[in-house]
Short mmCIF file of C-alpha atoms and ligand atoms in Angstrom, two decimals:
data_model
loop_
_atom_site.label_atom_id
_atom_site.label_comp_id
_atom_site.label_asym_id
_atom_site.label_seq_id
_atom_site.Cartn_x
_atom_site.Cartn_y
_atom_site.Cartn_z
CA UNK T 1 0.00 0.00 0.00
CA UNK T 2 1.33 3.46 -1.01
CA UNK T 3 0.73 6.77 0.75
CA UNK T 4 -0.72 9.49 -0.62
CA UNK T 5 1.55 12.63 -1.36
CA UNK T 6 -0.92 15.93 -1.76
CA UNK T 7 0.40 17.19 -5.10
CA UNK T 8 0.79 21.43 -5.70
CA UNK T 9 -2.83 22.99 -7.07
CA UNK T 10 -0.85 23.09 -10.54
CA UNK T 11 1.57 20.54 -10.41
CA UNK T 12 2.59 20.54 -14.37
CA UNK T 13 2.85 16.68 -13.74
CA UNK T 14 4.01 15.61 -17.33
CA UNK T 15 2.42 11.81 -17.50
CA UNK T 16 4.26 10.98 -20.53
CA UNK T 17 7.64 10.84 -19.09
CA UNK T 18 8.85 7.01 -18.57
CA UNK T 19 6.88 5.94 -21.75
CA UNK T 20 8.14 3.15 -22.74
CA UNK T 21 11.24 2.81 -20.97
CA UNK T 22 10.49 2.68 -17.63
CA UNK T 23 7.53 0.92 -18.15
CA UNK T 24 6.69 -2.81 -16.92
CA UNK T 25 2.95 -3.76 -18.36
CA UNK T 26 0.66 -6.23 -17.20
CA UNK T 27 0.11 -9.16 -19.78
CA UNK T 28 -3.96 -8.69 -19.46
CA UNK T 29 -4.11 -11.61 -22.13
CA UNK T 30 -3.92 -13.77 -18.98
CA UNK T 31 -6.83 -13.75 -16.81
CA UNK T 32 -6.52 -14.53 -12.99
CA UNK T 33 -10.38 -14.70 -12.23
CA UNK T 34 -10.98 -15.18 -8.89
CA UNK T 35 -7.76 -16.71 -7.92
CA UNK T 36 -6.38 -14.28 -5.50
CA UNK T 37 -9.22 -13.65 -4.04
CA UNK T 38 -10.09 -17.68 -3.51
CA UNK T 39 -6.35 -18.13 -2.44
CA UNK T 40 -7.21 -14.92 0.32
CA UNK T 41 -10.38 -16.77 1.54
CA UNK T 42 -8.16 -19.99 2.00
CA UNK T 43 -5.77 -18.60 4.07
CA UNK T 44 -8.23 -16.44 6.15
CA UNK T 45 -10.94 -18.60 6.41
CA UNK T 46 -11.02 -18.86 10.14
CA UNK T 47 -11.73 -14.99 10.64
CA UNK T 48 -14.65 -15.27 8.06
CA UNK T 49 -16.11 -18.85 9.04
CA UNK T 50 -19.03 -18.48 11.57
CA UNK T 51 -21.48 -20.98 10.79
CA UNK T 52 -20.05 -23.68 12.60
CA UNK T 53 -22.43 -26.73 12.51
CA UNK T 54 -21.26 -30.07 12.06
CA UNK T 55 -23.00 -30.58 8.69
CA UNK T 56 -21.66 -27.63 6.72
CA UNK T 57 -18.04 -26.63 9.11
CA UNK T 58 -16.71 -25.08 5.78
CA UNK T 59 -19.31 -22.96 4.50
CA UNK T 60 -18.86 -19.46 4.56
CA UNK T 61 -21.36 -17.30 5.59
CA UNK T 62 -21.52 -15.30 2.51
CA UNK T 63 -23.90 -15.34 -0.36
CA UNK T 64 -21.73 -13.88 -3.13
CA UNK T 65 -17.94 -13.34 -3.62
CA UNK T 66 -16.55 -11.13 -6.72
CA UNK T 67 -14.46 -8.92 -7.38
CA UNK T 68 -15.38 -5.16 -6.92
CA UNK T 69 -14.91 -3.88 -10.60
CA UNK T 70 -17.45 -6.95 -11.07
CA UNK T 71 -19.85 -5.08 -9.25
CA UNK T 72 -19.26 -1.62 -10.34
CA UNK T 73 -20.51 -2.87 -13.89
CA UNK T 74 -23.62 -4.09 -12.52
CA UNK T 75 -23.68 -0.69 -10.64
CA UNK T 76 -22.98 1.10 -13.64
CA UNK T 77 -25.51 -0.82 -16.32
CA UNK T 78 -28.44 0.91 -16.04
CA UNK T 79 -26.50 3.88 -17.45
CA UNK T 80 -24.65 2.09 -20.05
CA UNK T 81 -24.98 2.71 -23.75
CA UNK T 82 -21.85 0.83 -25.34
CA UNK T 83 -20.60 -2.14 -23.29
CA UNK T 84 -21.95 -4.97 -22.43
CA UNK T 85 -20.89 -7.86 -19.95
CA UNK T 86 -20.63 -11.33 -19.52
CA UNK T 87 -20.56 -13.07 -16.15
CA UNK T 88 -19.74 -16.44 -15.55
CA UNK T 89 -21.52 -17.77 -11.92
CA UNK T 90 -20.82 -20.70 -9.72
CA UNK T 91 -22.31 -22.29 -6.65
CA UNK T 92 -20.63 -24.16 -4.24
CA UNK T 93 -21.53 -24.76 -0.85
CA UNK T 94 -23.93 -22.08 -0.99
CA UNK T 95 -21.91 -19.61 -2.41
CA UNK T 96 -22.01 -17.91 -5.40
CA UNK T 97 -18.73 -17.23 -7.05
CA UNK T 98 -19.15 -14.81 -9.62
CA UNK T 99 -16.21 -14.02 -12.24
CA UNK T 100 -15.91 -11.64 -15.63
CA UNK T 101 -15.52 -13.49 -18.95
CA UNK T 102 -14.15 -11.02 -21.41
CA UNK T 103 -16.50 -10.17 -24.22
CA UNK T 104 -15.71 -10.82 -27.93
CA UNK T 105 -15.76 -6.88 -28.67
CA UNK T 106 -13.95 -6.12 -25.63
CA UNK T 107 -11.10 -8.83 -26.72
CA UNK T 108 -10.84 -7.29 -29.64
CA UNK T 109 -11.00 -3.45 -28.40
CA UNK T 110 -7.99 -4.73 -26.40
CA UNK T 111 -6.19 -6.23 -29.35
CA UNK T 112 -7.10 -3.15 -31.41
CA UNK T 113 -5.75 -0.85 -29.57
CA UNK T 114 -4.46 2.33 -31.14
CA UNK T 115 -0.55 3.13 -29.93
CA UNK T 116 -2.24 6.77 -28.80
CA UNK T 117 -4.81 4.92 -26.36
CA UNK T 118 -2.07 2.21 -25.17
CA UNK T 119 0.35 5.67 -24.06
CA UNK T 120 -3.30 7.12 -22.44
CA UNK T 121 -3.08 3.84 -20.13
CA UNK T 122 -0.04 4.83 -18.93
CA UNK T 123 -1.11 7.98 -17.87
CA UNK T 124 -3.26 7.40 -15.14
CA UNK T 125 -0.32 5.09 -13.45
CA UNK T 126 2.26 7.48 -14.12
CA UNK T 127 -0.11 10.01 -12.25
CA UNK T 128 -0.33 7.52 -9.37
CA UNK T 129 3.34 7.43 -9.17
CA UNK T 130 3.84 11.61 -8.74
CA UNK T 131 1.19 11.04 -6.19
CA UNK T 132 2.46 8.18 -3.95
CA UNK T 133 5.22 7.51 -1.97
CA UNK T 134 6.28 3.90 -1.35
CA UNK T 135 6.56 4.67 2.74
CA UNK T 136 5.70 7.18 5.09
CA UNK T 137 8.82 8.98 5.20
CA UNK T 138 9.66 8.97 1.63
CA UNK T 139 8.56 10.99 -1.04
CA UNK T 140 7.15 9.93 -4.40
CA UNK T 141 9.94 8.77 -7.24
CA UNK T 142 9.10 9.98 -10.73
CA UNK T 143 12.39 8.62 -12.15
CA UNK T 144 10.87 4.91 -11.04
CA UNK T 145 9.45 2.39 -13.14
CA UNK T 146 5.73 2.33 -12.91
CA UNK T 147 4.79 -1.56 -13.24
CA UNK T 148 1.62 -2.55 -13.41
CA UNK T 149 1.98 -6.04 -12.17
CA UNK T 150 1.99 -4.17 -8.49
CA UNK T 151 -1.38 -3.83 -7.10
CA UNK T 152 -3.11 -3.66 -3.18
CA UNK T 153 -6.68 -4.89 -3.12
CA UNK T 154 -8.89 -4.40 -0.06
CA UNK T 155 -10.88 -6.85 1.19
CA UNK T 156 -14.76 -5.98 2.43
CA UNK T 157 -17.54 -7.90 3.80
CA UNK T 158 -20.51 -6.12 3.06
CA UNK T 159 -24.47 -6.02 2.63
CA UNK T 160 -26.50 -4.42 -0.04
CA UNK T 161 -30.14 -4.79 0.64
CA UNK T 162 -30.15 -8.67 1.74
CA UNK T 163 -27.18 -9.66 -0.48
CA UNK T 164 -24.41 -10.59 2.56
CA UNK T 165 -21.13 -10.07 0.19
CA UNK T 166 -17.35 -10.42 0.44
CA UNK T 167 -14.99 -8.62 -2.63
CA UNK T 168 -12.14 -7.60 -3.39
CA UNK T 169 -10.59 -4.54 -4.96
CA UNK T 170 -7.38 -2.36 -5.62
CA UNK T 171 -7.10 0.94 -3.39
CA UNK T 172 -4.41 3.50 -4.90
CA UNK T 173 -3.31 4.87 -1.48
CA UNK T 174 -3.98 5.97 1.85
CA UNK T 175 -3.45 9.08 3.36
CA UNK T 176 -0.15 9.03 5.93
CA UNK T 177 -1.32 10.76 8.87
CA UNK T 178 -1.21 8.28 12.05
CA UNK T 179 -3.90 9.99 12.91
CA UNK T 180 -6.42 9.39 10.39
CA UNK T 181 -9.34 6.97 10.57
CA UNK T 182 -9.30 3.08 9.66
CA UNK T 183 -9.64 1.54 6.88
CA UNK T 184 -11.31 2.05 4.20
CA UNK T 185 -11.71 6.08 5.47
CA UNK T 186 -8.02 6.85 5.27
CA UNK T 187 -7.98 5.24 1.43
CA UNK T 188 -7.73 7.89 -1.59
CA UNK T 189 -8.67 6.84 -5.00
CA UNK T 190 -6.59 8.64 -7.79
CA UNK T 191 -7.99 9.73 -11.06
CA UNK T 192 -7.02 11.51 -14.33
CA UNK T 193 -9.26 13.38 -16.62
CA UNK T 194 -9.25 15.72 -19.34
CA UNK T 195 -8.94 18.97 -18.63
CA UNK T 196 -12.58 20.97 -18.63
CA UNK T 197 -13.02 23.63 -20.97
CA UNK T 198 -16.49 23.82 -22.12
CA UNK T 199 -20.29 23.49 -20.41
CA UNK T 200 -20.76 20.47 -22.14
CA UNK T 201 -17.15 18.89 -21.45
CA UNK T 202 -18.33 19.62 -17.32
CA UNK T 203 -21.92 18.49 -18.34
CA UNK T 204 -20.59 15.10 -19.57
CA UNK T 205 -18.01 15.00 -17.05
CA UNK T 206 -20.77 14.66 -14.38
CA UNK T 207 -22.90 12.56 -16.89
CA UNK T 208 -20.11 9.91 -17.32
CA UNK T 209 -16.72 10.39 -15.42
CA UNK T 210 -18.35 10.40 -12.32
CA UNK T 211 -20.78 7.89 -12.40
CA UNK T 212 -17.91 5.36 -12.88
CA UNK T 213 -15.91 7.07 -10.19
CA UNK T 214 -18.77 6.96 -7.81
CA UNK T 215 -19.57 3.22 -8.18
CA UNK T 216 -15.77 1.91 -8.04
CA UNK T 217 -15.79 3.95 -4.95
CA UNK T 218 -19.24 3.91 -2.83
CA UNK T 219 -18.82 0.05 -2.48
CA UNK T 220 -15.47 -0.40 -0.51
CA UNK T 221 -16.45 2.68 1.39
CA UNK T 222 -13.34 4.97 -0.05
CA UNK T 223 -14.10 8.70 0.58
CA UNK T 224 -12.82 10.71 -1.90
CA UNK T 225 -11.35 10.82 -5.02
CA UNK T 226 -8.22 12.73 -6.12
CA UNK T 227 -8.73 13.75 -9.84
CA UNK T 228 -5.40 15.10 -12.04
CA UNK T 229 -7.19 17.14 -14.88
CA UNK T 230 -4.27 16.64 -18.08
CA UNK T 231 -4.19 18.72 -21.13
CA UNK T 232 -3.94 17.30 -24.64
CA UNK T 233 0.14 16.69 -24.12
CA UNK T 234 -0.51 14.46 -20.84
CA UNK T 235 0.08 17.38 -18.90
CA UNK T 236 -1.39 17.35 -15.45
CA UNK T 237 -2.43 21.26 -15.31
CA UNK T 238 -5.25 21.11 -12.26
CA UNK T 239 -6.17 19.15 -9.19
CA UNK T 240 -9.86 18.54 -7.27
CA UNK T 241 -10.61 16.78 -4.71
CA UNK T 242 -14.23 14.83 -4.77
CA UNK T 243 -15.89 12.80 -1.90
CA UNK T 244 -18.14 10.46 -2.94
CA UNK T 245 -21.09 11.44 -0.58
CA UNK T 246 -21.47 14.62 -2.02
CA UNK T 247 -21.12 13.42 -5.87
CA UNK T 248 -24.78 12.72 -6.25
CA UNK T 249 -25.70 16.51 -4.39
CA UNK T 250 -22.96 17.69 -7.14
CA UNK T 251 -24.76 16.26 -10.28
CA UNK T 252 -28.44 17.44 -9.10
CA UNK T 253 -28.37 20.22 -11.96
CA UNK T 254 -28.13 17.74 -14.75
CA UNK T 255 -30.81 17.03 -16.90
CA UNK T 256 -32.13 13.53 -16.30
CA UNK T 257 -28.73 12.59 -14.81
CA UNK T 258 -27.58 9.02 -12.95
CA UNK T 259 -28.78 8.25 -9.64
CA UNK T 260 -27.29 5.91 -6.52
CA UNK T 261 -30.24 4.31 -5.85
CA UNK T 262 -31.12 3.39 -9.20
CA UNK T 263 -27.52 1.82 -9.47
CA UNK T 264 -28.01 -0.20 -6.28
CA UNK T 265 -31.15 -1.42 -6.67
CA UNK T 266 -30.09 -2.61 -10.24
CA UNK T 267 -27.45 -4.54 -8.46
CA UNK T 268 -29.93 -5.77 -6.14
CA UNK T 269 -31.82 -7.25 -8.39
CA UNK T 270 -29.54 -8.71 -10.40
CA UNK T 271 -27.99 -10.77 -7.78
CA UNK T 272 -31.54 -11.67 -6.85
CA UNK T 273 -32.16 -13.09 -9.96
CA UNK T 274 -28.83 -14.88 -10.05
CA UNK T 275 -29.63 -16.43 -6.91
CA UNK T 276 -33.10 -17.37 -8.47
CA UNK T 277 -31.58 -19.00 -11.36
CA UNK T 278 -28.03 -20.61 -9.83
CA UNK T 279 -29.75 -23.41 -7.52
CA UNK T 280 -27.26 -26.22 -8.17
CA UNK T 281 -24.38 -26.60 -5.71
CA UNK T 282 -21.66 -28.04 -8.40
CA UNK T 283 -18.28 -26.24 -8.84
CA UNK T 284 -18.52 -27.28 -12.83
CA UNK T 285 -22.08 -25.93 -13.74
CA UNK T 286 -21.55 -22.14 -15.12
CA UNK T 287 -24.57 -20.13 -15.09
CA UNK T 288 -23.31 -17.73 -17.89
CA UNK T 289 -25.15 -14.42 -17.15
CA UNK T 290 -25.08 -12.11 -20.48
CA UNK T 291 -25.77 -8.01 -20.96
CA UNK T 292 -25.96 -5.85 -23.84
CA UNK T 293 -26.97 -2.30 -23.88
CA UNK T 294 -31.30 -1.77 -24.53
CA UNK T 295 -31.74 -5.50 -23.70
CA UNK T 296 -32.52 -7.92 -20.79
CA UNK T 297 -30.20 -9.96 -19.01
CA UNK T 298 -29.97 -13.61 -20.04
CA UNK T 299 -28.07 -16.63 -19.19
CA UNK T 300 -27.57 -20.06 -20.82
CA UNK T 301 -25.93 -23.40 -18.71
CA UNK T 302 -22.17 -25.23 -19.35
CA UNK T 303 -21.19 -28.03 -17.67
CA UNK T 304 -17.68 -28.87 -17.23
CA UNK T 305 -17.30 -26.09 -19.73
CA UNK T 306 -14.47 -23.69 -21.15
CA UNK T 307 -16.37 -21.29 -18.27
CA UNK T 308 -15.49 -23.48 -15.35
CA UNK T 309 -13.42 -21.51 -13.23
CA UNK T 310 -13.16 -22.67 -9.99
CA UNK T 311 -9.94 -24.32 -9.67
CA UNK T 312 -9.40 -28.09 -8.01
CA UNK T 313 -7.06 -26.73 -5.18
CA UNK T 314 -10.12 -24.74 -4.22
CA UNK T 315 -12.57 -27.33 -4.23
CA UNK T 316 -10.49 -29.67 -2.50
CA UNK T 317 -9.49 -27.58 0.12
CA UNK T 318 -12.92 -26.35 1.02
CA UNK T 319 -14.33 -29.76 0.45
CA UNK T 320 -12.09 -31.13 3.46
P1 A3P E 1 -7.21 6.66 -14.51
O1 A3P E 1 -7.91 6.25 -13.27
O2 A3P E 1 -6.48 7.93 -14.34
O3 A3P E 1 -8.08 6.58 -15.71
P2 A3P E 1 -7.81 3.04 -11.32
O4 A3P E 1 -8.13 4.47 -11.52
O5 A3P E 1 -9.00 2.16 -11.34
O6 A3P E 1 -6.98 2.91 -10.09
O7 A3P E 1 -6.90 2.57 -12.53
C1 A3P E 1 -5.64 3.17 -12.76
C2 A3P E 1 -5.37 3.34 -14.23
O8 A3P E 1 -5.48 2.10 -14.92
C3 A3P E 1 -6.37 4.24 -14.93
O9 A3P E 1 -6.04 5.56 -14.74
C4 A3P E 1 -6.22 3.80 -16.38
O10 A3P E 1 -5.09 4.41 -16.97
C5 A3P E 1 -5.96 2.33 -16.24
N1 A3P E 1 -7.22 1.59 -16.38
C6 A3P E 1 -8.12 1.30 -15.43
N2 A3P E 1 -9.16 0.60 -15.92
C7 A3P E 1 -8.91 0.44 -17.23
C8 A3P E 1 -9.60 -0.19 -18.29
N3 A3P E 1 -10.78 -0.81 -18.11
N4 A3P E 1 -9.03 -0.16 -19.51
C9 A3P E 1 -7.86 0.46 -19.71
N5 A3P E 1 -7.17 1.07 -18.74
C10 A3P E 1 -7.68 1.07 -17.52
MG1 MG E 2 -6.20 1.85 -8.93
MG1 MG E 3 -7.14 5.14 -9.62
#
């Protein structure tokens, strides 16, 4: 976990600087599904195991685990006009596991991608780098190599509406101060954006930008996010700080504009359904949930499938 470094008001921070050089990419051609996450509930499962009767002594006494950016889709789709999703869902000893399949059109957005929008990537780490500091005496090291193997995900156990869930997800930094409040309170999220020059560029700002900031955010409980606003060049050239509470107060003035509640009880919903429709206990049976945008959900059955995805060392060790 980095700390956060409070960058100046104008901090000419020039994001393209390290590109390629110093520059260590994830391979996101492999996928790691749930794996940490399942490898995290193995070693911890003491401190979340509390339905101890003889019958079930390994069940966990959750009803869905995911990963966060899992649920900030769902959050996000009743606002969504371009991308759909594809969810692969599991069962197994009353849980539901539930874990992204990549789309065809987003495998091939990702193959596709134009060498202008593979530098933008890089931006928003490089921006995380001018902003953190790897300890809480040092200060941050633009001359490093930002690699994007390196990642800290929080863990929550949360509710929404009846839904008892556990996820996982990365948090950018927290602030140093000894003084400031636990977990997740003392977390920042970090952001770039372009720079806003025009009523509709702030107009669709609030429309889009932070919709998707809001959802990543509201779920782990992170207060605020730190947003870099970058010129054409990749030039941070302003800073603003926005807590998530107030985003929805901040967007009032837009015309027929996104709403929290109408993102959670989408989400709601949705796992209701999916806990309608994924009855069988059986770590090979898929329950493949599909979106696009102006249509329903649906979902089609595999059987020791290309979808299965929890793996054996799982199984076996919860199965003991
Ligand atoms: P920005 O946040 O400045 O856009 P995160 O903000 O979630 O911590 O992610 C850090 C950076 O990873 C992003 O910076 C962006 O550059 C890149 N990133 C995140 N999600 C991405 C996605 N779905 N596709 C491409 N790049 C992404
Ligand atoms: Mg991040
Ligand atoms: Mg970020």
């Amino acid at each position: 976990m980095r700390y956060y470094v409070e960058p100046d008001r104008n901090p000419n921070f020039d994001l393209r600087d390290g590109y390629k050089d110093r520059f260590v990419k994830r391979d996101e051609s492999v996928k790691e599904k749930l794996d940490h996450i399942l490898r995290w509930i193995l070693t911890n499962k003491s401190r979340i195991n509390s339905r101890a009767t003889a019958a079930s002594s390994c069940a966990l006494d959750i009803d869905f685990v995911t990963w966060r950016g899992h649920l900030t889709k769902l959050l996000t789709t009743p606002y969504e006009s371009r991308e759909g999703w594809l969810l692969a869902v599991t069962k197994f000893r009353d849980t539901i596991y539930i874990s992204e399949v990549e789309t065809e059109a987003a495998r091939r957005e990702r193959e596709n991608r134009t060498e202008r929008h593979e530098e933008m990537t890089y931006w928003g780490y490089k921006f995380e780098q001018y902003a953190c500091a790897d300890d809480v005496h040092s200060l941050p090291d633009p001359g490093g190599v930002v690699n994007t193997n390196e990642a800290f995900c929080t863990v929550v156990r949360t509710r929404l509406a009846d839904h008892r869930l556990l996820f996982s997800g990365e948090v950018d930094c927290r602030v140093k101060d000894p003084s400031a409040p636990a977990p997740p309170a003392c977390y920042v999220e970090l952001k770039t954006s372009a720079e806003i020059c025009t009523p509709k560029q702030r107009s669709n700002f609030h429309r889009f930008k932070l919709l998707k900031w809001w959802a990543q955010s509201f779920l782990p409980g992170v207060p605020r996010v730190v947003a870099g606003f970058r010129d054409h060049e990749g030039v941070v050239v302003s800073m603003e700080t926005f807590h998530i509470s107030k985003m929805s107060q901040l967007i009032k003035n837009e015309y027929n504009c996104w709403k929290p509640t109408v993102c959670m009880n989408f989400c709601s919903d949705f796992l209701s359904f999916v806990k309608d429709v994924a009855t069988e206990n059986n770590p090979s049976v898929v329950y493949l949930f599909s979106w696009e945008p102006h249509r329903d959900v649906t979902y089609s059955v595999h059987r020791d499938s290309q979808y299965s995805f929890l793996p054996h060392w799982y199984v076996e060790e919860m199965s003991r």
